[in-house]
Short mmCIF file of C-alpha atoms in Angstrom, two decimals:
data_model
loop_
_atom_site.label_atom_id
_atom_site.label_comp_id
_atom_site.label_asym_id
_atom_site.label_seq_id
_atom_site.Cartn_x
_atom_site.Cartn_y
_atom_site.Cartn_z
CA MET C 1 42.68 43.79 -123.43
CA ASP C 2 41.83 45.46 -126.71
CA LEU C 3 39.42 48.37 -126.00
CA SER C 4 39.27 49.66 -129.57
CA TYR C 5 35.90 47.99 -130.16
CA LEU C 6 34.51 49.60 -127.02
CA TYR C 7 35.75 53.06 -128.04
CA TYR C 8 34.41 52.58 -131.54
CA GLY C 9 31.01 51.55 -130.18
CA MET C 10 30.81 54.54 -127.86
CA PHE C 11 31.81 56.91 -130.69
CA TRP C 12 29.14 55.46 -132.98
CA PHE C 13 26.48 55.75 -130.22
CA SER C 14 27.45 59.41 -129.57
CA CYS C 15 27.12 60.28 -133.24
CA LEU C 16 23.73 58.61 -133.41
CA LEU C 17 22.55 60.51 -130.32
CA VAL C 18 23.74 63.89 -131.71
CA SER C 19 22.11 63.18 -135.05
CA THR C 20 18.84 62.28 -133.36
CA VAL C 21 18.84 65.41 -131.18
CA SER C 22 19.76 67.59 -134.17
CA ALA C 23 16.94 66.08 -136.16
CA GLU C 24 14.50 66.83 -133.33
CA PHE C 25 15.68 70.44 -133.08
CA SER C 26 15.45 70.81 -136.83
CA TYR C 27 11.96 69.34 -136.82
CA GLU C 28 10.85 71.70 -134.07
CA GLU C 29 12.25 74.75 -135.88
CA VAL C 30 10.41 73.92 -139.10
CA THR C 31 7.17 73.23 -137.25
CA TYR C 32 6.95 76.39 -135.09
CA ARG C 33 8.90 79.09 -136.94
CA ILE C 34 6.54 79.19 -139.96
CA PRO C 35 2.93 78.66 -138.81
CA PRO C 36 0.27 77.63 -141.29
CA THR C 37 -1.40 80.45 -143.22
CA PRO C 38 -4.76 81.26 -141.62
CA THR C 39 -7.83 80.68 -143.75
CA GLY C 40 -9.47 83.95 -142.63
CA PHE C 41 -12.50 84.90 -140.60
CA TYR C 42 -15.05 85.14 -143.38
CA ASP C 43 -16.88 82.76 -145.66
CA GLN C 44 -15.68 83.17 -149.23
CA ASN C 45 -19.01 81.81 -150.46
CA CYS C 46 -21.01 84.40 -148.52
CA THR C 47 -22.42 86.68 -151.23
CA ASP C 48 -25.64 88.25 -152.44
CA LYS C 49 -27.11 86.77 -155.61
CA ILE C 50 -28.69 90.10 -156.57
CA SER C 51 -27.07 93.53 -156.52
CA ASP C 52 -29.81 95.64 -154.92
CA CYS C 53 -30.46 93.81 -151.64
CA GLU C 54 -30.09 96.95 -149.50
CA GLU C 55 -32.90 98.65 -151.38
CA PHE C 56 -35.43 96.11 -150.10
CA GLY C 57 -34.86 97.24 -146.52
CA ILE C 58 -34.11 95.30 -143.36
CA ALA C 59 -37.69 94.04 -143.14
CA SER C 60 -37.06 91.79 -146.14
CA CYS C 61 -34.60 89.74 -144.04
CA PHE C 62 -37.31 88.44 -141.73
CA LYS C 63 -40.51 86.48 -142.04
CA PRO C 64 -42.41 86.13 -144.28
CA TYR C 65 -39.49 86.93 -146.64
CA GLU C 66 -36.71 85.12 -144.75
CA SER C 67 -36.50 82.14 -147.12
CA TRP C 68 -36.19 84.45 -150.11
CA ALA C 69 -33.61 86.59 -148.28
CA ARG C 70 -31.45 83.59 -147.36
CA GLU C 71 -31.39 82.56 -150.99
CA ASN C 72 -30.78 85.98 -152.56
CA CYS C 73 -29.39 88.37 -149.92
CA ALA C 74 -27.49 86.19 -147.46
CA LYS C 75 -24.61 88.65 -147.01
CA THR C 76 -26.68 91.82 -146.67
CA CYS C 77 -29.03 90.16 -144.18
CA GLU C 78 -25.99 88.77 -142.29
CA PHE C 79 -27.02 85.14 -142.52
CA CYS C 80 -23.29 84.51 -143.06
CA GLN C 81 -20.04 86.43 -142.54
CA GLY C 82 -18.87 87.77 -145.90
CA LYS C 83 -15.57 89.27 -146.96
CA PRO C 84 -15.08 92.77 -145.51
CA GLU C 85 -15.53 95.51 -148.08
CA LYS C 86 -14.10 98.99 -148.29
CA PRO C 87 -16.67 101.51 -147.04
CA PRO C 88 -18.33 103.49 -149.86
CA THR C 89 -17.39 107.11 -150.39
CA CYS C 90 -19.33 109.76 -148.50
CA THR C 91 -21.37 111.02 -151.44
CA ASP C 92 -25.02 111.10 -152.48
CA VAL C 93 -25.72 108.73 -155.35
CA GLU C 94 -29.29 109.95 -155.75
CA LYS C 95 -29.74 113.43 -157.21
CA GLY C 96 -31.73 115.78 -155.01
CA CYS C 97 -31.30 114.03 -151.67
CA ASP C 98 -31.73 117.41 -149.99
CA LEU C 99 -35.26 117.59 -151.39
CA TYR C 100 -36.32 114.86 -148.99
CA THR C 101 -37.09 115.39 -145.33
CA THR C 102 -34.51 114.14 -142.85
CA SER C 103 -37.01 111.51 -141.71
CA ILE C 104 -35.74 109.21 -144.49
CA CYS C 105 -32.47 108.96 -142.55
CA THR C 106 -34.07 107.43 -139.47
CA ASP C 107 -37.36 105.90 -140.60
CA PRO C 108 -36.92 102.08 -140.72
CA SER C 109 -38.95 102.01 -143.93
CA PHE C 110 -36.46 104.20 -145.79
CA ILE C 111 -33.15 103.90 -143.92
CA SER C 112 -31.69 101.15 -146.14
CA TRP C 113 -32.47 103.16 -149.26
CA ALA C 114 -31.06 106.31 -147.67
CA LYS C 115 -27.84 104.55 -146.67
CA ALA C 116 -27.27 103.42 -150.25
CA LYS C 117 -28.39 106.61 -152.02
CA CYS C 118 -28.04 109.60 -149.67
CA ARG C 119 -25.09 108.85 -147.37
CA ARG C 120 -23.80 112.40 -147.15
CA PHE C 121 -27.21 114.07 -146.79
CA CYS C 122 -28.06 111.67 -143.96
CA ARG C 123 -24.52 111.99 -142.54
CA MET C 124 -24.04 108.22 -142.55
CA CYS C 125 -20.26 108.56 -142.80
CA PRO C 126 -17.34 108.48 -140.33
CA GLU C 127 -17.14 111.61 -138.19
CA GLN C 128 -13.69 112.53 -139.51
CA VAL C 129 -14.89 112.38 -143.11
CA LEU C 130 -17.94 114.50 -142.31
CA ALA C 131 -15.78 117.06 -140.52
CA GLU C 132 -13.53 117.41 -143.58
CA LEU C 133 -16.51 117.78 -145.91
CA ASP C 134 -18.08 120.39 -143.64
CA LEU C 135 -14.94 122.50 -143.91
CA MET C 136 -15.06 122.45 -147.68
CA THR C 137 -16.87 125.34 -149.36
CA THR C 138 -18.20 125.34 -152.89
CA THR C 139 -18.35 128.57 -154.89
CA LEU C 140 -20.67 128.61 -157.88
CA THR C 141 -19.12 129.95 -161.05
CA PRO C 142 -21.24 132.29 -163.18
CA VAL C 143 -22.16 129.56 -165.63
CA ASP C 144 -23.52 127.43 -162.78
CA CYS C 145 -25.76 130.18 -161.39
CA PHE C 146 -29.16 129.62 -162.96
CA ASP C 147 -32.79 128.80 -162.20
CA LYS C 148 -34.14 125.40 -163.20
CA VAL C 149 -37.76 126.58 -163.28
CA VAL C 150 -39.63 129.88 -163.74
CA CYS C 151 -39.07 130.95 -160.15
CA GLU C 152 -40.80 134.34 -160.41
CA ARG C 153 -44.21 132.71 -160.31
CA TYR C 154 -43.53 131.36 -156.81
CA GLY C 155 -42.52 134.68 -155.33
CA LYS C 156 -39.76 135.48 -152.85
CA LYS C 157 -41.56 133.62 -150.07
CA ALA C 158 -40.42 130.41 -151.74
CA CYS C 159 -36.79 131.25 -150.99
CA THR C 160 -37.02 130.81 -147.21
CA GLY C 161 -38.67 128.78 -144.49
CA ASP C 162 -40.03 125.33 -145.32
CA PHE C 163 -39.24 125.78 -149.03
CA ALA C 164 -35.61 126.90 -148.71
CA SER C 165 -34.22 123.46 -149.54
CA TRP C 166 -36.35 123.26 -152.70
CA ALA C 167 -35.38 126.82 -153.68
CA THR C 168 -31.68 126.16 -153.18
CA ASP C 169 -31.85 123.44 -155.82
CA ASN C 170 -34.26 125.09 -158.26
CA CYS C 171 -34.06 128.88 -157.86
CA GLN C 172 -30.45 129.71 -157.05
CA LYS C 173 -30.30 132.85 -159.17
CA TYR C 174 -33.79 134.21 -158.39
CA CYS C 175 -33.36 133.73 -154.63
CA GLY C 176 -29.88 135.24 -154.63
CA PHE C 177 -28.03 132.08 -153.61
CA CYS C 178 -25.42 133.01 -156.24
CA SER C 179 -24.60 136.55 -157.31
CA THR C 180 -24.06 136.29 -161.07
CA GLY C 181 -24.94 133.88 -163.80
CA VAL C 182 -26.72 133.13 -167.00
CA THR C 183 -30.15 134.66 -167.46
CA LYS C 184 -31.85 131.73 -169.13
CA SER C 185 -33.26 128.80 -167.24
CA LYS C 186 -31.66 125.40 -167.68
CA ARG C 187 -34.15 122.58 -168.01
CA LEU C 188 -32.80 119.18 -166.99
CA CYS C 189 -34.11 116.04 -168.65
CA VAL C 190 -34.91 114.19 -165.41
CA ASP C 191 -37.89 113.22 -163.31
CA LYS C 192 -38.16 115.16 -160.06
CA LEU C 193 -40.50 112.55 -158.63
CA PRO C 194 -39.35 108.94 -158.24
CA ASN C 195 -42.75 107.44 -159.06
CA CYS C 196 -43.50 109.13 -162.40
CA PRO C 197 -43.57 105.80 -164.31
CA GLN C 198 -46.31 104.60 -161.97
CA TYR C 199 -48.78 107.22 -163.22
CA ASP C 200 -51.17 106.57 -166.10
CA SER C 201 -49.35 107.44 -169.34
CA ARG C 202 -52.25 109.72 -170.32
CA ILE C 203 -50.99 112.41 -167.94
CA CYS C 204 -48.26 113.09 -170.50
CA THR C 205 -50.74 114.04 -173.24
CA ASP C 206 -53.63 115.52 -171.26
CA LYS C 207 -53.37 119.33 -171.49
CA LYS C 208 -54.69 119.94 -167.99
CA TYR C 209 -51.70 118.08 -166.53
CA TYR C 210 -49.06 119.53 -168.84
CA SER C 211 -47.66 122.12 -166.43
CA TRP C 212 -47.33 119.54 -163.67
CA THR C 213 -45.78 116.82 -165.88
CA ASP C 214 -43.43 119.27 -167.57
CA GLU C 215 -42.04 120.20 -164.20
CA ASN C 216 -42.05 116.81 -162.47
CA CYS C 217 -41.92 114.01 -165.07
CA ARG C 218 -39.99 115.34 -168.06
CA SER C 219 -38.02 112.16 -168.63
CA THR C 220 -40.95 109.74 -168.34
CA CYS C 221 -43.15 111.88 -170.60
CA LYS C 222 -40.30 112.33 -173.12
CA PHE C 223 -40.50 116.13 -173.05
CA CYS C 224 -36.84 116.35 -174.00
CA GLN C 225 -34.74 114.78 -176.74
CA ASP C 226 -31.89 113.48 -174.62
CA LYS C 227 -34.02 111.17 -172.52
CA LEU C 228 -32.40 109.77 -169.40
CA VAL C 229 -33.39 106.42 -167.97
CA PRO C 230 -35.26 107.16 -164.73
CA PHE C 231 -34.16 105.50 -161.50
CA LEU C 232 -37.00 103.87 -159.62
CA ILE C 233 -36.89 103.96 -155.84
CA PRO C 234 -38.37 100.73 -154.45
CA THR C 235 -41.55 100.90 -152.43
CA PRO C 236 -42.00 102.30 -149.83
CA GLN C 237 -40.93 105.67 -151.16
CA ALA C 238 -39.54 108.56 -149.19
CA VAL C 239 -41.47 111.78 -148.66
CA ARG C 240 -40.10 114.93 -150.28
CA THR C 241 -40.08 118.34 -148.67
CA PRO C 242 -43.11 120.50 -149.54
CA LYS C 243 -43.03 122.56 -152.69
CA PRO C 244 -44.30 126.17 -152.47
CA PRO C 245 -47.66 127.00 -154.01
CA THR C 246 -47.73 129.25 -157.03
CA THR C 247 -48.66 132.87 -156.57
#
């Protein structure tokens, strides 16, 4: 009896079986070795339509402003999960943050503004970053040691107590916060008060207000040639530390 056909059939069946098993193993390797790329855990369309959402404060995310907030500040108000962003640097964007009371750092009315403008003053930074900054010391060079205003008229009592923060910024030389420096005062072309533009423009020309406007609203009243564009803090506004009375 010729068994060649039987052997040939068994050989062909074995090859088919091996090919099938190999194909299955190959299929499994391709399927599980390289998983699909994940799409991520955030919504790529989750953005704010305006750039200053944080300055409106957390209250703007709720009624009666919720509809507006969903349309304009969806990411800030956390109505959706946006792409994670690198934390901002631990610096104060607003000049003179130390002139405010520390209440702006905790008061719900001001905390959003403080977080965006006075992060270092309010210590709204990681502990490690704050520790490194606390170890850093800044030495004023002679050219940086000056008084911004005529400090003598306030007297030495303005250098300590409740007015020390104000004096540190305005009367460094007079109060002895730096040992040497230029003798002339350096007048900056800026507004010391955030709401100067909200005053009647006549305060800039009325003689009885000149001393006050020259000290507080130089930029708005155009008392200097190199006029800087003032930055307006949105309402409600923070409360500054008290300024010493003149002697």
